[in-house]
């Protein structure tokens, strides 16, 4: 099928929002910037690096999965700044033998992800199609802060409460199940849900603006693991994040059946697993945490030459999280 023919299949599947003033069809899109500023981020998924078409356990990745995940991970970045997304621009590169139905499913997944995650002010403004050796999707997202200051990684203060919105370890557990030899059809509903969390993450999009309104001093998306991303926030703020082991064990509870099946420690997924796209935020002491945040630790100053970073009940942990170039 030609590029124009394929676009004719894609465009009807993309809904439009009021933030997109001119959508697909011209050389460029026109999008609104309600408060005169734009929050921008970009992310890429590449076949056999970020996802496989065929997994060891028998699961086959659909275009819908990749479309949903492309929306989720980019919407989450705007959420982490305390903003809301207004538009996406999508570049899809693929081999010429890619089925048209896969591309249609991809467009459906994008649209469903935007709507299903609650990004009602956002839609796809345009993009690009290209030919390559493997499937690669790059999405740029634009958002608004609604006139407020962005919540940065660098504002956490000693005495702040450290809190989490969303979950930890679910997507990592799902990835481990996908990579295992345990047949997909033998998984329990609870274990299958973990697979879904890897293929179609559910970031808490309402939480970012709520955190900003409640006075969050620092915040970031947990995409590469709690220890790695927490370390980034700690370094940017020049502080130590001290995690509460009781709160972490509560996150691990939902992973115990899958961990037992694969003979692993569920805490490794909680500390090192990414792609749940929850939010880690710091709030001033005494502030009532907005829904759906729950306390997971505290912020303190480094003392006596102590290096900034993440601790668990005051002790170091050796789980490091995901690195695109080291892993």
Coordinates of C-alpha atoms in Angstrom, one line a residue:
X1 CA 0.0 0.0 0.0
X2 CA 1.2 3.5 -0.8
X3 CA 1.9 6.1 1.9
X4 CA -1.2 8.1 0.9
X5 CA -3.3 5.0 1.0
X6 CA -2.0 4.1 4.4
X7 CA -2.6 7.6 5.7
X8 CA -6.2 7.3 4.5
X9 CA -6.5 4.3 6.8
X10 CA -4.9 6.1 9.7
X11 CA -6.5 9.5 9.8
X12 CA -10.1 8.4 10.4
X13 CA -8.9 6.6 13.5
X14 CA -7.4 9.7 15.1
X15 CA -9.7 11.9 17.1
X16 CA -9.2 15.6 17.5
X17 CA -9.2 17.9 20.5
X18 CA -9.8 21.6 20.9
X19 CA -6.1 22.1 21.6
X20 CA -5.2 21.1 18.0
X21 CA -6.2 24.0 15.8
X22 CA -5.0 22.4 12.6
X23 CA -4.4 18.7 12.5
X24 CA -3.0 16.1 10.0
X25 CA -3.0 17.0 6.3
X26 CA -0.7 20.0 6.0
X27 CA 3.1 20.3 6.2
X28 CA 2.8 21.2 9.9
X29 CA 0.2 21.2 12.6
X30 CA -1.0 24.2 14.6
X31 CA -1.6 23.7 18.3
X32 CA -2.7 26.1 21.0
X33 CA -0.4 27.3 23.8
X34 CA -3.0 28.5 26.3
X35 CA -0.6 30.2 28.7
X36 CA 2.1 31.3 26.2
X37 CA 4.4 28.4 27.1
X38 CA 4.7 24.9 25.8
X39 CA 5.9 21.8 27.8
X40 CA 7.6 19.4 25.4
X41 CA 9.0 15.9 25.6
X42 CA 9.9 13.1 23.2
X43 CA 10.3 9.3 23.5
X44 CA 11.1 6.4 21.2
X45 CA 10.2 2.7 21.1
X46 CA 12.2 0.4 18.9
X47 CA 11.4 -3.2 18.0
X48 CA 13.7 -5.7 19.8
X49 CA 15.0 -3.0 22.1
X50 CA 11.8 -1.7 23.8
X51 CA 9.4 -4.4 22.7
X52 CA 9.4 -7.7 20.8
X53 CA 6.8 -8.7 18.2
X54 CA 6.9 -12.3 19.5
X55 CA 7.8 -13.0 23.2
X56 CA 9.2 -16.2 24.7
X57 CA 5.9 -17.0 26.5
X58 CA 3.8 -16.9 23.3
X59 CA 2.5 -13.4 23.6
X60 CA 2.4 -11.5 20.3
X61 CA 2.7 -7.7 20.6
X62 CA -0.1 -5.9 18.7
X63 CA -0.1 -2.5 17.0
X64 CA -2.7 -1.5 19.7
X65 CA -0.1 -2.3 22.4
X66 CA 2.6 -0.2 20.9
X67 CA 0.2 2.7 20.2
X68 CA -1.2 2.7 23.7
X69 CA 2.3 2.5 25.3
X70 CA 3.5 5.3 23.0
X71 CA 0.8 7.5 24.3
X72 CA 1.2 6.5 27.9
X73 CA 4.9 7.1 28.3
X74 CA 4.7 10.5 26.6
X75 CA 1.6 11.7 28.5
X76 CA 3.4 10.7 31.7
X77 CA 6.3 13.0 31.1
X78 CA 4.0 16.0 30.9
X79 CA 2.1 14.8 34.0
X80 CA 5.5 14.7 35.8
X81 CA 5.9 18.4 35.3
X82 CA 2.5 19.1 36.8
X83 CA 1.0 19.8 33.3
X84 CA -1.5 18.3 31.0
X85 CA -0.8 17.1 27.4
X86 CA -2.4 18.9 24.5
X87 CA -1.1 17.2 21.4
X88 CA 1.1 14.4 20.1
X89 CA 3.2 14.2 16.9
X90 CA 4.0 10.6 15.8
X91 CA 6.7 9.2 13.6
X92 CA 6.2 5.6 12.6
X93 CA 9.0 3.7 10.8
X94 CA 8.4 0.1 9.6
X95 CA 9.4 -2.6 7.2
X96 CA 7.3 -2.6 4.0
X97 CA 5.9 -6.1 4.9
X98 CA 4.2 -4.8 8.0
X99 CA 0.5 -5.7 7.8
X100 CA -1.9 -2.8 7.2
X101 CA -4.0 -4.2 10.0
X102 CA -1.1 -3.7 12.4
X103 CA -0.8 0.0 11.5
X104 CA -4.6 0.4 11.9
X105 CA -4.4 -1.2 15.3
X106 CA -1.5 1.1 16.2
X107 CA -3.6 4.2 15.4
X108 CA -6.5 2.7 17.4
X109 CA -4.1 2.1 20.3
X110 CA -2.9 5.7 20.3
X111 CA -6.5 7.0 20.3
X112 CA -7.6 4.6 23.0
X113 CA -4.6 5.3 25.2
X114 CA -5.2 9.1 25.0
X115 CA -8.9 8.6 25.9
X116 CA -8.5 5.7 28.3
X117 CA -5.9 7.4 30.4
X118 CA -8.0 10.6 30.7
X119 CA -6.0 13.0 28.5
X120 CA -9.2 14.6 27.2
X121 CA -7.4 17.8 26.1
X122 CA -5.0 15.9 23.9
X123 CA -5.0 14.4 20.4
X124 CA -2.7 13.5 17.6
X125 CA -1.8 16.6 15.6
X126 CA 0.2 14.9 12.8
X127 CA 3.3 12.9 12.1
X128 CA 5.4 11.0 9.6
X129 CA 5.6 7.6 8.0
X130 CA 8.9 6.0 7.0
X131 CA 10.4 2.7 5.8
X132 CA 13.1 0.9 7.9
X133 CA 14.4 -2.5 8.9
X134 CA 12.4 -2.7 12.1
X135 CA 9.4 -0.9 13.6
X136 CA 10.3 2.3 15.5
X137 CA 7.9 4.8 17.0
X138 CA 8.9 8.3 18.1
X139 CA 6.3 10.5 19.7
X140 CA 6.7 14.1 20.6
X141 CA 4.2 15.5 23.1
X142 CA 3.3 19.1 23.8
X143 CA 1.5 20.2 27.0
X144 CA 0.4 23.2 29.1
X145 CA 1.0 24.2 32.7
X146 CA -2.2 26.2 32.9
X147 CA -0.3 29.3 34.0
X148 CA 1.5 27.6 36.9
X149 CA 5.2 26.9 37.5
X150 CA 6.5 23.5 36.4
X151 CA 7.4 21.0 39.2
X152 CA 11.1 20.2 38.7
X153 CA 13.3 17.4 40.0
X154 CA 15.5 19.9 41.8
X155 CA 13.2 21.3 44.5
X156 CA 13.1 18.6 47.2
X157 CA 13.9 20.0 50.6
X158 CA 15.1 18.2 53.9
X159 CA 12.0 17.4 55.9
X160 CA 9.8 16.9 52.9
X161 CA 7.5 13.8 52.7
X162 CA 8.3 11.5 49.8
X163 CA 5.2 10.1 48.1
X164 CA 4.2 7.9 45.2
X165 CA 1.2 8.0 42.9
X166 CA 0.6 4.8 40.9
X167 CA 2.4 1.4 41.2
X168 CA 5.9 -0.1 41.3
X169 CA 7.1 -3.3 39.8
X170 CA 4.0 -4.3 37.9
X171 CA 5.4 -3.7 34.4
X172 CA 8.7 -5.3 35.4
X173 CA 6.9 -8.4 36.5
X174 CA 5.0 -8.4 33.3
X175 CA 8.3 -8.2 31.3
X176 CA 9.7 -11.1 33.3
X177 CA 6.7 -13.2 32.5
X178 CA 6.9 -12.3 28.8
X179 CA 10.6 -13.2 28.7
X180 CA 10.0 -16.5 30.6
X181 CA 9.1 -19.9 29.1
X182 CA 5.9 -20.1 31.2
X183 CA 3.1 -20.4 28.5
X184 CA 0.8 -17.3 28.3
X185 CA -2.3 -19.5 28.5
X186 CA -1.2 -20.9 31.9
X187 CA -1.0 -17.6 33.6
X188 CA -3.6 -16.7 36.3
X189 CA -5.8 -13.6 35.7
X190 CA -3.6 -11.7 38.2
X191 CA -0.4 -12.7 36.4
X192 CA -1.9 -11.8 33.0
X193 CA -2.8 -8.4 34.3
X194 CA 1.0 -7.8 35.0
X195 CA 1.7 -8.6 31.3
X196 CA -1.0 -6.0 30.4
X197 CA 0.8 -3.5 32.6
X198 CA 4.0 -4.0 30.6
X199 CA 2.3 -3.7 27.3
X200 CA -0.3 -1.1 28.2
X201 CA 0.9 0.9 31.2
X202 CA -1.6 3.1 33.2
X203 CA 0.1 6.2 34.5
X204 CA -2.0 8.3 36.9
X205 CA -2.4 11.3 34.7
X206 CA -4.6 13.4 37.1
X207 CA -1.9 13.1 39.8
X208 CA 0.6 15.5 38.3
X209 CA -1.6 18.6 38.3
X210 CA -3.0 17.7 41.7
X211 CA 0.5 17.4 43.1
X212 CA 1.4 20.8 41.7
X213 CA -1.7 22.4 43.2
X214 CA -0.9 20.9 46.6
X215 CA 2.6 22.4 46.6
X216 CA 4.9 19.6 45.5
X217 CA 8.5 20.7 45.7
X218 CA 9.9 18.1 43.3
X219 CA 8.5 15.4 41.0
X220 CA 9.4 12.9 38.3
X221 CA 8.0 10.0 36.3
X222 CA 9.3 6.6 37.4
X223 CA 10.1 5.1 34.1
X224 CA 13.5 3.5 34.7
X225 CA 13.0 2.1 38.2
X226 CA 12.5 3.7 41.7
X227 CA 16.2 3.5 42.7
X228 CA 17.5 5.0 39.4
X229 CA 14.9 7.7 39.0
X230 CA 14.9 8.4 42.8
X231 CA 18.6 8.8 42.5
X232 CA 18.1 11.4 39.7
X233 CA 15.7 13.4 41.9
X234 CA 18.0 13.2 44.9
X235 CA 21.0 14.3 42.8
X236 CA 19.1 17.2 41.2
X237 CA 17.9 18.3 44.7
X238 CA 21.2 17.6 46.5
X239 CA 19.4 15.5 49.1
X240 CA 18.9 11.9 50.4
X241 CA 15.7 10.1 49.8
X242 CA 15.0 7.7 52.6
X243 CA 12.5 5.0 51.6
X244 CA 10.2 3.3 54.0
X245 CA 10.6 -0.5 53.7
X246 CA 7.0 -1.1 55.0
X247 CA 5.6 1.0 52.1
X248 CA 7.8 -0.9 49.6
X249 CA 6.6 -4.3 50.9
X250 CA 3.1 -3.2 50.3
X251 CA 4.0 -2.6 46.7
X252 CA 5.6 -6.0 46.5
X253 CA 2.6 -7.9 47.8
X254 CA 0.7 -7.9 44.5
X255 CA 3.8 -9.4 42.8
X256 CA 4.3 -12.4 45.1
X257 CA 2.5 -15.0 43.0
X258 CA 4.5 -14.0 39.8
X259 CA 7.7 -13.9 41.8
X260 CA 7.1 -17.3 43.2
X261 CA 6.4 -18.7 39.8
X262 CA 9.7 -17.3 38.4
X263 CA 11.7 -17.9 41.7
X264 CA 12.7 -14.2 42.1
X265 CA 12.5 -11.6 44.8
X266 CA 9.5 -9.3 44.1
X267 CA 11.4 -6.5 45.8
X268 CA 13.8 -6.4 42.8
X269 CA 10.9 -5.5 40.6
X270 CA 9.7 -2.8 43.1
X271 CA 13.1 -1.2 43.4
X272 CA 14.5 -1.7 39.9
X273 CA 11.6 -2.2 37.5
X274 CA 10.5 0.7 35.3
X275 CA 7.6 1.5 32.9
X276 CA 4.8 1.6 35.4
X277 CA 5.1 5.4 34.9
X278 CA 4.0 6.3 38.4
X279 CA 5.0 9.6 40.0
X280 CA 7.5 10.1 42.7
X281 CA 7.1 13.5 44.4
X282 CA 8.2 15.4 47.5
X283 CA 5.8 17.5 49.5
X284 CA 6.4 19.9 52.4
X285 CA 6.0 18.4 55.8
X286 CA 2.4 18.7 57.1
X287 CA 0.8 19.0 53.6
X288 CA -2.1 16.7 53.1
X289 CA -1.1 14.4 50.2
X290 CA -3.5 14.7 47.3
X291 CA -5.1 11.6 45.8
X292 CA -3.8 9.1 44.8
X293 CA -0.4 9.8 46.5
X294 CA 0.7 7.7 49.5
X295 CA 3.8 8.3 51.6
X296 CA 6.8 6.1 50.8
X297 CA 9.6 7.8 52.7
X298 CA 11.2 11.2 53.6
X299 CA 13.8 13.6 52.4
X300 CA 16.8 14.6 54.5
X301 CA 20.1 16.4 54.1
X302 CA 23.3 14.6 53.6
X303 CA 25.5 14.7 56.7
X304 CA 29.2 14.2 57.3
X305 CA 30.4 13.8 53.8
X306 CA 27.5 11.4 53.0
X307 CA 26.7 11.2 49.3
X308 CA 23.3 12.2 48.0
X309 CA 21.1 9.4 46.7
X310 CA 18.5 6.9 47.8
X311 CA 18.5 4.8 51.0
X312 CA 16.1 2.3 52.4
X313 CA 15.7 2.8 56.2
X314 CA 19.0 4.5 56.1
X315 CA 20.8 1.7 54.3
X316 CA 22.1 1.6 50.7
X317 CA 20.6 -0.8 48.1
X318 CA 22.4 -2.3 45.2
X319 CA 19.4 -2.4 42.7
X320 CA 20.1 0.2 40.0
X321 CA 17.2 0.1 37.5
X322 CA 17.2 0.3 33.7
X323 CA 19.9 1.9 31.6
X324 CA 19.3 2.0 27.8
X325 CA 23.0 1.6 27.0
X326 CA 24.2 -0.6 29.9
X327 CA 21.4 -3.2 29.8

